[in-house]
Amino acid sequence: MKHSKKILSLALFALIAAGAIAQVESGGGVRRRSERDKKKTEAANGQVTPRMQDFYVEKSAHDADIEYMRKIYRQIDLTKDANTPLYFPEDVVDGQENLFRLMLRLVCDGSIPAYEYLDGREVFTDQYRVNVPEMLDRYDIYYQQSGSGKNAKVTIEEADVPTGQVLNYYILEKWEFDRRSNQMKTRVEAICPVLNKIGDFGGDTRYPMFWVKFDALRPFLANQYIFLTDDNNLPTYSLDDYFNLGMYDGEIYKTQNLRNLSMNQMYPDEDELKQAQDSIDRRLREYGKHLWVPTREEYLAQKEREQAAKEGKLVGDDGEPILNVVEDSTPVEQKRESTKKRAVKKKRSTAKPKSSGSSSSGNSNAAKSVRRRKK
């Protein structure tokens, strides 16, 4: 009987010890490690959890609420001052990396999918997903591969990343007018890095590498902070803010059309191309203003502004003229002296000539004629 009690107690102790191995200590109590703990650990290590990914996915409006929609392709030139935050820093500095290093690392790790560049007919499905090793071989980027198939991992050394050759980006914008909110909404759908290489016969040749959906990239962009000007070196905006607030300077190189033609193909003349680009930009930004009939007061104020613009005058929104008040920077003492001089001069000019008692009417006429000659 005693031996059986000892065996039961030893078995019970063994079960308790085995269960303690699979448990973690937290807050003075003991509990089993859950999936939530694993997600917290991933977030602490800089990984993006599914919950974080869902937070940054922007749901598109319902088709019944869309009054107008247009897709615009823009080219972002990194040599322009407004776009330099996407190029610098060229090397990794204090954990900060530029946009191309971030995108290439995430694509090689398999954290985000990349899609083929189809020149205006982009399809973001698994059928057109990029084979990363083939893409790197195509653009002569040295890499190291471990494993094969879906489990293959590609690593690229920092010195082998061609950041100096990526001088442009293509972005796909979507402009939608939502009748429910009565607003024109703009959002970036995808980003494509562009390699710039010198050809065999000279000249700069551009090679669009791959498309990445912006929603998949947003959680990682939100952790990369940048400063926009050299006057303030405090990074107050993230790369996610940079794109969502439209801080980039990009020109339209293509719009979605039936013939799938670029702007250069549609407008070969440079002046016509620039005029067409400005016209598209202006129509998109002023689309909502032409949907409502103005009131009588708004119509009259607009007419007065147009008339004043022809005459070169400044008119406010209410139609009233704006007076330009120019401040006089003359010292007060000089103003007083000039005022006294003007008063003395005015007094002398208005003084009447002395007339004697023996003067006749003819003399008075002669005095008046003399004053007229002095004028």
Short mmCIF file of N, CA and C in Angstrom, two decimals, residues 194-313:
data_model
loop_
_atom_site.label_atom_id
_atom_site.label_comp_id
_atom_site.label_asym_id
_atom_site.label_seq_id
_atom_site.Cartn_x
_atom_site.Cartn_y
_atom_site.Cartn_z
N VAL A 194 13.08 51.95 -60.51
CA VAL A 194 13.57 51.96 -61.90
C VAL A 194 15.09 52.08 -61.88
N LEU A 195 15.76 51.09 -62.50
CA LEU A 195 17.22 51.13 -62.63
C LEU A 195 17.61 52.00 -63.82
N ASN A 196 18.64 52.81 -63.65
CA ASN A 196 19.16 53.64 -64.73
C ASN A 196 20.57 53.16 -65.06
N LYS A 197 20.73 52.63 -66.27
CA LYS A 197 22.02 52.12 -66.70
C LYS A 197 22.42 52.77 -68.01
N ILE A 198 23.71 52.88 -68.22
CA ILE A 198 24.24 53.43 -69.47
C ILE A 198 24.36 52.29 -70.47
N GLY A 199 23.77 52.46 -71.64
CA GLY A 199 23.76 51.43 -72.66
C GLY A 199 25.10 51.26 -73.34
N ASP A 200 25.17 50.27 -74.22
CA ASP A 200 26.41 49.98 -74.95
C ASP A 200 26.80 51.12 -75.88
N PHE A 201 25.83 51.83 -76.41
CA PHE A 201 26.11 52.93 -77.34
C PHE A 201 25.89 54.28 -76.67
N GLY A 202 26.00 54.31 -75.35
CA GLY A 202 25.78 55.56 -74.63
C GLY A 202 24.30 55.80 -74.38
N GLY A 203 24.02 56.82 -73.63
CA GLY A 203 22.63 57.13 -73.32
C GLY A 203 22.17 56.40 -72.08
N ASP A 204 21.17 56.95 -71.46
CA ASP A 204 20.62 56.39 -70.22
C ASP A 204 19.43 55.51 -70.54
N THR A 205 19.47 54.26 -70.10
CA THR A 205 18.39 53.32 -70.34
C THR A 205 17.74 52.97 -69.01
N ARG A 206 16.41 52.97 -68.98
CA ARG A 206 15.68 52.72 -67.75
C ARG A 206 15.08 51.31 -67.79
N TYR A 207 15.18 50.63 -66.64
CA TYR A 207 14.68 49.27 -66.51
C TYR A 207 13.76 49.20 -65.28
N PRO A 208 12.44 49.25 -65.47
CA PRO A 208 11.53 49.06 -64.34
C PRO A 208 11.67 47.64 -63.79
N MET A 209 11.90 47.52 -62.48
CA MET A 209 12.24 46.23 -61.89
C MET A 209 11.00 45.41 -61.52
N PHE A 210 10.15 45.92 -60.66
CA PHE A 210 8.97 45.18 -60.21
C PHE A 210 8.01 46.15 -59.53
N TRP A 211 6.76 45.72 -59.43
CA TRP A 211 5.74 46.48 -58.72
C TRP A 211 5.55 45.90 -57.32
N VAL A 212 5.35 46.77 -56.35
CA VAL A 212 5.00 46.37 -54.98
C VAL A 212 3.74 47.13 -54.59
N LYS A 213 2.75 46.43 -54.08
CA LYS A 213 1.51 47.10 -53.66
C LYS A 213 1.79 47.97 -52.44
N PHE A 214 1.25 49.15 -52.46
CA PHE A 214 1.54 50.13 -51.41
C PHE A 214 0.97 49.70 -50.06
N ASP A 215 -0.20 49.06 -50.06
CA ASP A 215 -0.79 48.63 -48.79
C ASP A 215 0.08 47.60 -48.09
N ALA A 216 0.74 46.73 -48.85
CA ALA A 216 1.63 45.74 -48.24
C ALA A 216 2.90 46.38 -47.72
N LEU A 217 3.28 47.51 -48.29
CA LEU A 217 4.52 48.18 -47.90
C LEU A 217 4.33 49.18 -46.76
N ARG A 218 3.11 49.63 -46.52
CA ARG A 218 2.85 50.70 -45.56
C ARG A 218 3.31 50.40 -44.14
N PRO A 219 3.09 49.20 -43.57
CA PRO A 219 3.56 48.98 -42.19
C PRO A 219 5.05 49.17 -42.01
N PHE A 220 5.83 48.88 -43.04
CA PHE A 220 7.28 49.05 -42.96
C PHE A 220 7.68 50.50 -43.20
N LEU A 221 6.94 51.20 -44.06
CA LEU A 221 7.23 52.61 -44.29
C LEU A 221 6.91 53.46 -43.07
N ALA A 222 5.93 53.04 -42.29
CA ALA A 222 5.56 53.81 -41.11
C ALA A 222 6.66 53.82 -40.05
N ASN A 223 7.60 52.88 -40.11
CA ASN A 223 8.69 52.82 -39.14
C ASN A 223 9.95 53.53 -39.62
N GLN A 224 9.94 54.05 -40.84
CA GLN A 224 11.10 54.75 -41.40
C GLN A 224 10.80 56.25 -41.41
N TYR A 225 11.46 56.99 -40.52
CA TYR A 225 11.23 58.43 -40.41
C TYR A 225 12.30 59.20 -41.19
N ILE A 226 11.88 60.32 -41.77
CA ILE A 226 12.76 61.11 -42.62
C ILE A 226 12.61 62.58 -42.27
N PHE A 227 13.61 63.40 -42.64
CA PHE A 227 13.46 64.85 -42.57
C PHE A 227 13.47 65.38 -43.99
N LEU A 228 12.64 66.39 -44.22
CA LEU A 228 12.34 66.84 -45.58
C LEU A 228 13.27 67.94 -46.07
N THR A 229 13.80 68.76 -45.18
CA THR A 229 14.64 69.88 -45.59
C THR A 229 15.94 69.86 -44.79
N ASP A 230 16.93 70.59 -45.30
CA ASP A 230 18.19 70.71 -44.59
C ASP A 230 18.10 71.69 -43.42
N ASP A 231 17.06 72.50 -43.37
CA ASP A 231 16.92 73.47 -42.28
C ASP A 231 16.51 72.81 -40.97
N ASN A 232 15.78 71.70 -41.06
CA ASN A 232 15.33 71.00 -39.86
C ASN A 232 15.76 69.54 -39.98
N ASN A 233 16.72 69.14 -39.16
CA ASN A 233 17.24 67.77 -39.20
C ASN A 233 16.50 66.82 -38.29
N LEU A 234 15.36 67.23 -37.78
CA LEU A 234 14.55 66.35 -36.94
C LEU A 234 13.59 65.57 -37.83
N PRO A 235 13.66 64.24 -37.83
CA PRO A 235 12.75 63.45 -38.68
C PRO A 235 11.34 63.42 -38.09
N THR A 236 10.49 64.24 -38.60
CA THR A 236 9.13 64.38 -38.07
C THR A 236 8.08 63.64 -38.91
N TYR A 237 8.43 63.20 -40.10
CA TYR A 237 7.49 62.49 -40.97
C TYR A 237 8.05 61.11 -41.31
N SER A 238 7.15 60.18 -41.51
CA SER A 238 7.55 58.84 -41.96
C SER A 238 7.37 58.75 -43.48
N LEU A 239 7.92 57.69 -44.05
CA LEU A 239 7.75 57.49 -45.50
C LEU A 239 6.29 57.25 -45.85
N ASP A 240 5.53 56.69 -44.93
CA ASP A 240 4.10 56.51 -45.15
C ASP A 240 3.40 57.87 -45.25
N ASP A 241 3.77 58.80 -44.36
CA ASP A 241 3.21 60.15 -44.44
C ASP A 241 3.63 60.84 -45.73
N TYR A 242 4.85 60.60 -46.16
CA TYR A 242 5.38 61.26 -47.35
C TYR A 242 4.52 60.95 -48.58
N PHE A 243 4.08 59.72 -48.71
CA PHE A 243 3.26 59.35 -49.87
C PHE A 243 1.79 59.70 -49.66
N ASN A 244 1.27 59.50 -48.46
CA ASN A 244 -0.15 59.77 -48.24
C ASN A 244 -0.47 61.25 -48.29
N LEU A 245 0.48 62.10 -47.90
CA LEU A 245 0.26 63.55 -47.93
C LEU A 245 0.67 64.17 -49.27
N GLY A 246 1.15 63.36 -50.20
CA GLY A 246 1.50 63.88 -51.53
C GLY A 246 2.67 64.84 -51.50
N MET A 247 3.71 64.55 -50.71
CA MET A 247 4.87 65.43 -50.63
C MET A 247 5.84 65.26 -51.78
N TYR A 248 5.66 64.26 -52.59
CA TYR A 248 6.56 64.00 -53.72
C TYR A 248 6.21 64.90 -54.90
N ASP A 249 7.17 65.05 -55.79
CA ASP A 249 7.01 65.86 -57.00
C ASP A 249 7.18 64.93 -58.19
N GLY A 250 6.06 64.54 -58.80
CA GLY A 250 6.10 63.60 -59.91
C GLY A 250 5.30 64.10 -61.09
N GLU A 251 5.82 63.86 -62.28
CA GLU A 251 5.12 64.26 -63.50
C GLU A 251 4.41 63.06 -64.11
N ILE A 252 3.31 63.32 -64.77
CA ILE A 252 2.49 62.26 -65.37
C ILE A 252 3.19 61.77 -66.64
N TYR A 253 3.46 60.47 -66.69
CA TYR A 253 4.04 59.91 -67.91
C TYR A 253 3.07 58.98 -68.64
N LYS A 254 1.94 58.68 -67.97
CA LYS A 254 0.96 57.82 -68.62
C LYS A 254 -0.35 57.89 -67.86
N THR A 255 -1.45 57.72 -68.57
CA THR A 255 -2.78 57.55 -67.99
C THR A 255 -3.39 56.29 -68.57
N GLN A 256 -4.23 55.65 -67.81
CA GLN A 256 -4.85 54.43 -68.31
C GLN A 256 -5.79 54.78 -69.47
N ASN A 257 -5.54 54.17 -70.62
CA ASN A 257 -6.35 54.45 -71.81
C ASN A 257 -6.53 53.17 -72.60
N LEU A 258 -7.45 53.20 -73.54
CA LEU A 258 -7.80 51.99 -74.30
C LEU A 258 -6.65 51.51 -75.18
N ARG A 259 -5.89 52.44 -75.75
CA ARG A 259 -4.79 52.05 -76.65
C ARG A 259 -3.50 51.77 -75.91
N ASN A 260 -3.47 52.00 -74.59
CA ASN A 260 -2.29 51.74 -73.76
C ASN A 260 -1.07 52.52 -74.27
N LEU A 261 -1.29 53.80 -74.56
CA LEU A 261 -0.22 54.66 -75.05
C LEU A 261 0.29 55.55 -73.94
N SER A 262 1.57 55.84 -73.99
CA SER A 262 2.16 56.75 -73.02
C SER A 262 1.90 58.19 -73.45
N MET A 263 2.22 59.13 -72.57
CA MET A 263 2.03 60.54 -72.91
C MET A 263 2.97 60.97 -74.02
N ASN A 264 4.17 60.43 -74.05
CA ASN A 264 5.12 60.78 -75.13
C ASN A 264 4.61 60.29 -76.48
N GLN A 265 3.94 59.14 -76.51
CA GLN A 265 3.39 58.64 -77.77
C GLN A 265 2.18 59.44 -78.21
N MET A 266 1.39 59.91 -77.27
CA MET A 266 0.20 60.68 -77.61
C MET A 266 0.53 62.12 -77.98
N TYR A 267 1.58 62.68 -77.35
CA TYR A 267 1.96 64.08 -77.59
C TYR A 267 3.47 64.13 -77.87
N PRO A 268 3.87 63.93 -79.12
CA PRO A 268 5.31 63.91 -79.44
C PRO A 268 5.98 65.27 -79.21
N ASP A 269 5.23 66.35 -79.40
CA ASP A 269 5.82 67.68 -79.21
C ASP A 269 5.97 67.96 -77.71
N GLU A 270 7.11 68.53 -77.33
CA GLU A 270 7.40 68.75 -75.91
C GLU A 270 6.47 69.77 -75.29
N ASP A 271 6.14 70.83 -76.02
CA ASP A 271 5.23 71.85 -75.49
C ASP A 271 3.82 71.29 -75.32
N GLU A 272 3.35 70.52 -76.29
CA GLU A 272 2.03 69.91 -76.17
C GLU A 272 1.99 68.90 -75.03
N LEU A 273 3.09 68.19 -74.82
CA LEU A 273 3.15 67.23 -73.71
C LEU A 273 3.02 67.93 -72.36
N LYS A 274 3.76 69.01 -72.19
CA LYS A 274 3.69 69.75 -70.93
C LYS A 274 2.30 70.34 -70.72
N GLN A 275 1.70 70.85 -71.78
CA GLN A 275 0.36 71.42 -71.67
C GLN A 275 -0.67 70.35 -71.31
N ALA A 276 -0.53 69.15 -71.89
CA ALA A 276 -1.45 68.07 -71.58
C ALA A 276 -1.29 67.59 -70.13
N GLN A 277 -0.06 67.50 -69.66
CA GLN A 277 0.18 67.09 -68.27
C GLN A 277 -0.43 68.09 -67.29
N ASP A 278 -0.23 69.37 -67.55
CA ASP A 278 -0.81 70.40 -66.67
C ASP A 278 -2.33 70.38 -66.72
N SER A 279 -2.88 70.11 -67.90
CA SER A 279 -4.33 70.08 -68.05
C SER A 279 -4.94 68.92 -67.26
N ILE A 280 -4.30 67.75 -67.30
CA ILE A 280 -4.81 66.60 -66.55
C ILE A 280 -4.73 66.86 -65.06
N ASP A 281 -3.61 67.41 -64.61
CA ASP A 281 -3.46 67.73 -63.19
C ASP A 281 -4.52 68.72 -62.73
N ARG A 282 -4.76 69.75 -63.54
CA ARG A 282 -5.72 70.78 -63.16
C ARG A 282 -7.14 70.20 -63.12
N ARG A 283 -7.50 69.36 -64.09
CA ARG A 283 -8.84 68.77 -64.10
C ARG A 283 -9.07 67.85 -62.89
N LEU A 284 -8.05 67.11 -62.52
CA LEU A 284 -8.19 66.21 -61.38
C LEU A 284 -8.38 66.99 -60.08
N ARG A 285 -7.62 68.07 -59.91
CA ARG A 285 -7.67 68.81 -58.66
C ARG A 285 -8.90 69.71 -58.56
N GLU A 286 -9.47 70.09 -59.70
CA GLU A 286 -10.64 70.98 -59.70
C GLU A 286 -11.92 70.26 -60.10
N TYR A 287 -11.88 68.94 -60.11
CA TYR A 287 -13.06 68.19 -60.55
C TYR A 287 -14.26 68.46 -59.64
N GLY A 288 -14.04 68.45 -58.34
CA GLY A 288 -15.15 68.63 -57.41
C GLY A 288 -15.75 70.01 -57.44
N LYS A 289 -15.00 71.02 -57.92
CA LYS A 289 -15.52 72.38 -57.93
C LYS A 289 -16.60 72.59 -58.99
N HIS A 290 -16.63 71.75 -60.01
CA HIS A 290 -17.57 71.95 -61.12
C HIS A 290 -18.81 71.08 -60.99
N LEU A 291 -18.99 70.44 -59.84
CA LEU A 291 -20.15 69.57 -59.67
C LEU A 291 -21.37 70.30 -59.12
N TRP A 292 -21.16 71.50 -58.55
CA TRP A 292 -22.26 72.19 -57.91
C TRP A 292 -22.54 73.53 -58.62
N VAL A 293 -23.83 73.90 -58.68
CA VAL A 293 -24.23 75.17 -59.29
C VAL A 293 -23.96 76.28 -58.28
N PRO A 294 -23.20 77.31 -58.64
CA PRO A 294 -22.91 78.37 -57.67
C PRO A 294 -24.14 79.23 -57.40
N THR A 295 -24.16 79.87 -56.24
CA THR A 295 -25.23 80.81 -55.91
C THR A 295 -25.02 82.11 -56.69
N ARG A 296 -26.04 82.99 -56.61
CA ARG A 296 -25.96 84.25 -57.34
C ARG A 296 -24.79 85.09 -56.83
N GLU A 297 -24.57 85.10 -55.50
CA GLU A 297 -23.47 85.89 -54.94
C GLU A 297 -22.11 85.33 -55.38
N GLU A 298 -21.99 84.00 -55.37
CA GLU A 298 -20.73 83.39 -55.81
C GLU A 298 -20.46 83.66 -57.29
N TYR A 299 -21.53 83.62 -58.10
CA TYR A 299 -21.37 83.86 -59.53
C TYR A 299 -20.92 85.30 -59.79
N LEU A 300 -21.56 86.28 -59.11
CA LEU A 300 -21.19 87.68 -59.30
C LEU A 300 -19.77 87.95 -58.80
N ALA A 301 -19.39 87.34 -57.67
CA ALA A 301 -18.04 87.52 -57.16
C ALA A 301 -17.01 86.95 -58.12
N GLN A 302 -17.33 85.80 -58.73
CA GLN A 302 -16.41 85.21 -59.71
C GLN A 302 -16.26 86.12 -60.93
N LYS A 303 -17.36 86.71 -61.39
CA LYS A 303 -17.28 87.62 -62.53
C LYS A 303 -16.44 88.85 -62.20
N GLU A 304 -16.60 89.37 -60.98
CA GLU A 304 -15.81 90.54 -60.59
C GLU A 304 -14.32 90.19 -60.51
N ARG A 305 -14.00 89.00 -60.03
CA ARG A 305 -12.60 88.58 -59.98
C ARG A 305 -12.01 88.44 -61.37
N GLU A 306 -12.80 87.89 -62.29
CA GLU A 306 -12.31 87.76 -63.67
C GLU A 306 -12.09 89.12 -64.31
N GLN A 307 -13.03 90.05 -64.08
CA GLN A 307 -12.88 91.39 -64.64
C GLN A 307 -11.68 92.11 -64.02
N ALA A 308 -11.50 91.96 -62.72
CA ALA A 308 -10.37 92.61 -62.06
C ALA A 308 -9.05 92.01 -62.51
N ALA A 309 -9.05 90.70 -62.80
CA ALA A 309 -7.82 90.07 -63.29
C ALA A 309 -7.42 90.63 -64.64
N LYS A 310 -8.41 90.94 -65.48
CA LYS A 310 -8.10 91.54 -66.78
C LYS A 310 -7.52 92.95 -66.60
N GLU A 311 -8.03 93.69 -65.61
CA GLU A 311 -7.55 95.05 -65.38
C GLU A 311 -6.31 95.11 -64.50
N GLY A 312 -5.90 93.96 -63.97
CA GLY A 312 -4.71 93.94 -63.14
C GLY A 312 -4.94 94.35 -61.72
N LYS A 313 -6.17 94.24 -61.21
CA LYS A 313 -6.49 94.61 -59.84
C LYS A 313 -6.62 93.35 -58.99
#
